C-alpha atoms as one frame of an Amber mdcrd trajectory, in Angstrom:
protein
   0.936  -7.633 -22.033  -2.236  -5.762 -21.185  -5.260  -7.970 -21.898  -7.628
  -5.524 -23.608  -5.198  -3.611 -25.831  -2.726  -6.500 -26.297   0.055  -3.931
 -25.826   3.384  -4.800 -24.225   3.434  -2.533 -21.169   6.729  -3.527 -19.618
   9.750  -5.630 -20.485  12.863  -6.500 -18.537  16.168  -7.918 -19.758  18.155
 -10.170 -17.464  21.671 -11.337 -18.151  21.897 -15.079 -17.606  24.964 -14.529
 -15.415  22.713 -12.760 -12.888  20.837 -16.012 -12.320  23.622 -18.606 -12.340
  22.792 -19.415 -15.985  19.611 -21.135 -14.808  16.557 -20.437 -17.002  14.088
 -21.356 -14.230  15.686 -18.840 -11.868  15.868 -16.304 -14.708  12.124 -16.580
 -15.408  11.290 -16.146 -11.729  13.614 -13.143 -11.371  12.187 -11.553 -14.521
   8.688 -12.010 -13.168   9.567 -10.476  -9.782  11.198  -7.416 -11.347   8.337
  -6.900 -13.783   5.588  -7.467 -11.225   7.175  -5.156  -8.655   7.534  -2.400
 -11.265   3.962  -2.781 -12.529   2.506  -2.808  -9.017   4.285   0.473  -8.347
   2.688   2.095 -11.412  -0.649   0.296 -11.941  -3.496  -1.252  -9.994  -2.800
  -4.924 -10.760  -5.747  -7.172  -9.880  -4.871 -10.379 -11.733  -1.855 -12.109
 -13.226  -2.619 -14.786 -15.814   0.297 -16.914 -16.964   1.714 -20.379 -17.438
   2.025 -22.990 -14.706   5.528 -22.028 -13.541   5.806 -23.703 -10.124   8.162
 -21.144  -8.560   5.959 -18.220  -9.570   2.832 -19.993  -8.314   4.639 -20.495
  -5.005   5.197 -16.724  -4.733   1.413 -16.269  -4.649   0.576 -19.366  -2.605
   3.040 -18.957   0.248   5.722 -16.481  -0.738   6.391 -12.813  -1.379   2.984
 -12.053  -2.955   0.768 -14.226  -0.733  -1.066 -11.244   0.763  -0.836  -8.968
  -2.285  -4.533  -9.185  -3.133  -3.610 -10.043  -6.717  -5.294 -13.102  -8.157
  -2.917 -15.554  -9.858  -4.598 -17.579 -12.596  -3.414 -19.975 -15.278  -3.918
 -19.351 -18.951  -6.508 -21.626 -20.572  -3.998 -23.977 -22.188  -2.103 -24.630
 -18.955  -5.338 -24.834 -16.972  -6.659 -27.460 -19.376  -3.384 -29.375 -19.304
  -3.410 -29.475 -15.485  -7.088 -30.486 -15.468  -6.315 -33.343 -17.855  -3.503
 -34.570 -15.601  -5.827 -34.504 -12.568  -8.589 -36.381 -14.410  -6.104 -38.963
 -15.676  -4.730 -39.500 -12.159  -8.257 -39.837 -10.744  -9.064 -42.298 -13.532
  -6.250 -44.549 -12.312  -8.102 -45.243  -9.076 -10.232 -48.338  -8.709 -13.724
 -47.892 -10.135 -12.900 -44.562 -11.822 -11.638 -45.715 -15.236 -14.614 -44.036
 -16.942 -12.961 -40.672 -16.204 -10.185 -41.480 -18.669 -12.798 -41.961 -21.398
 -14.373 -38.575 -20.607 -11.032 -36.748 -20.175 -10.880 -35.103 -23.611 -14.552
 -34.090 -23.532 -14.222 -32.619 -20.040 -11.173 -30.597 -21.104 -13.018 -29.410
 -24.230 -15.891 -28.315 -21.990 -13.384 -26.406 -19.824 -12.167 -24.561 -22.953
 -15.775 -23.809 -23.904 -16.524 -22.434 -20.428 -13.448 -20.202 -20.527 -14.281
 -18.866 -23.983 -17.984 -18.186 -23.446 -18.293 -17.049 -19.826 -17.977 -13.340
 -19.114 -17.982 -13.657 -15.320 -16.820 -16.150 -12.733 -20.440 -16.937 -11.842
 -21.297 -17.641 -15.480 -18.209 -19.848 -15.778 -19.316 -21.889 -12.749 -22.866
 -22.254 -14.114 -21.621 -23.554 -17.466 -18.940 -25.719 -15.826 -21.398 -27.345
 -13.424 -23.678 -28.231 -16.352 -21.093 -30.904 -17.109 -22.291 -32.898 -14.104
 -25.780 -33.083 -15.589 -24.572 -33.686 -19.151 -22.400 -36.715 -18.363 -25.388
 -38.438 -16.739 -27.570 -37.884 -19.812 -29.612 -35.101 -18.194 -29.684 -32.113
 -20.539 -32.408 -30.079 -18.783 -32.582 -29.541 -15.012 -34.290 -27.251 -12.501
 -31.911 -24.295 -12.888 -30.820 -24.652 -16.506 -30.056 -26.742 -19.532 -27.132
 -27.731 -21.730 -26.217 -25.137 -24.347 -25.801 -27.686 -27.133 -28.508 -28.637
 -29.620 -30.536 -31.865 -29.491
């Protein structure tokens, strides 16, 4: 699906027998066929999708490592992975407070994703969290975007 128009721009059908009746393999194969076709016809700069481990591996160390295409997670999967990381960090000695802040941090991640128009703006809003959690709502280079 193209992001701006929300139009389906390509679709591939794969018979499950082509992939040993394995849905994980089928999803990866469908992605490869679609991505290869789109790259031949369009200037693809970013792929945003779920957290499928085998597809992520294609960009991290596999077929598309040097493709120049940025692989990002959709907001829901990004937030889910962030929550898992915060929970795991909160299990460590002296870090239990992170578990209390987990939901609020993930909500802030959603807010950053929804309001930022650029990567730089996202980082500015995201980093405000560090000030906010310490009770500091105004600092040298900015302030929280919430009311009093």
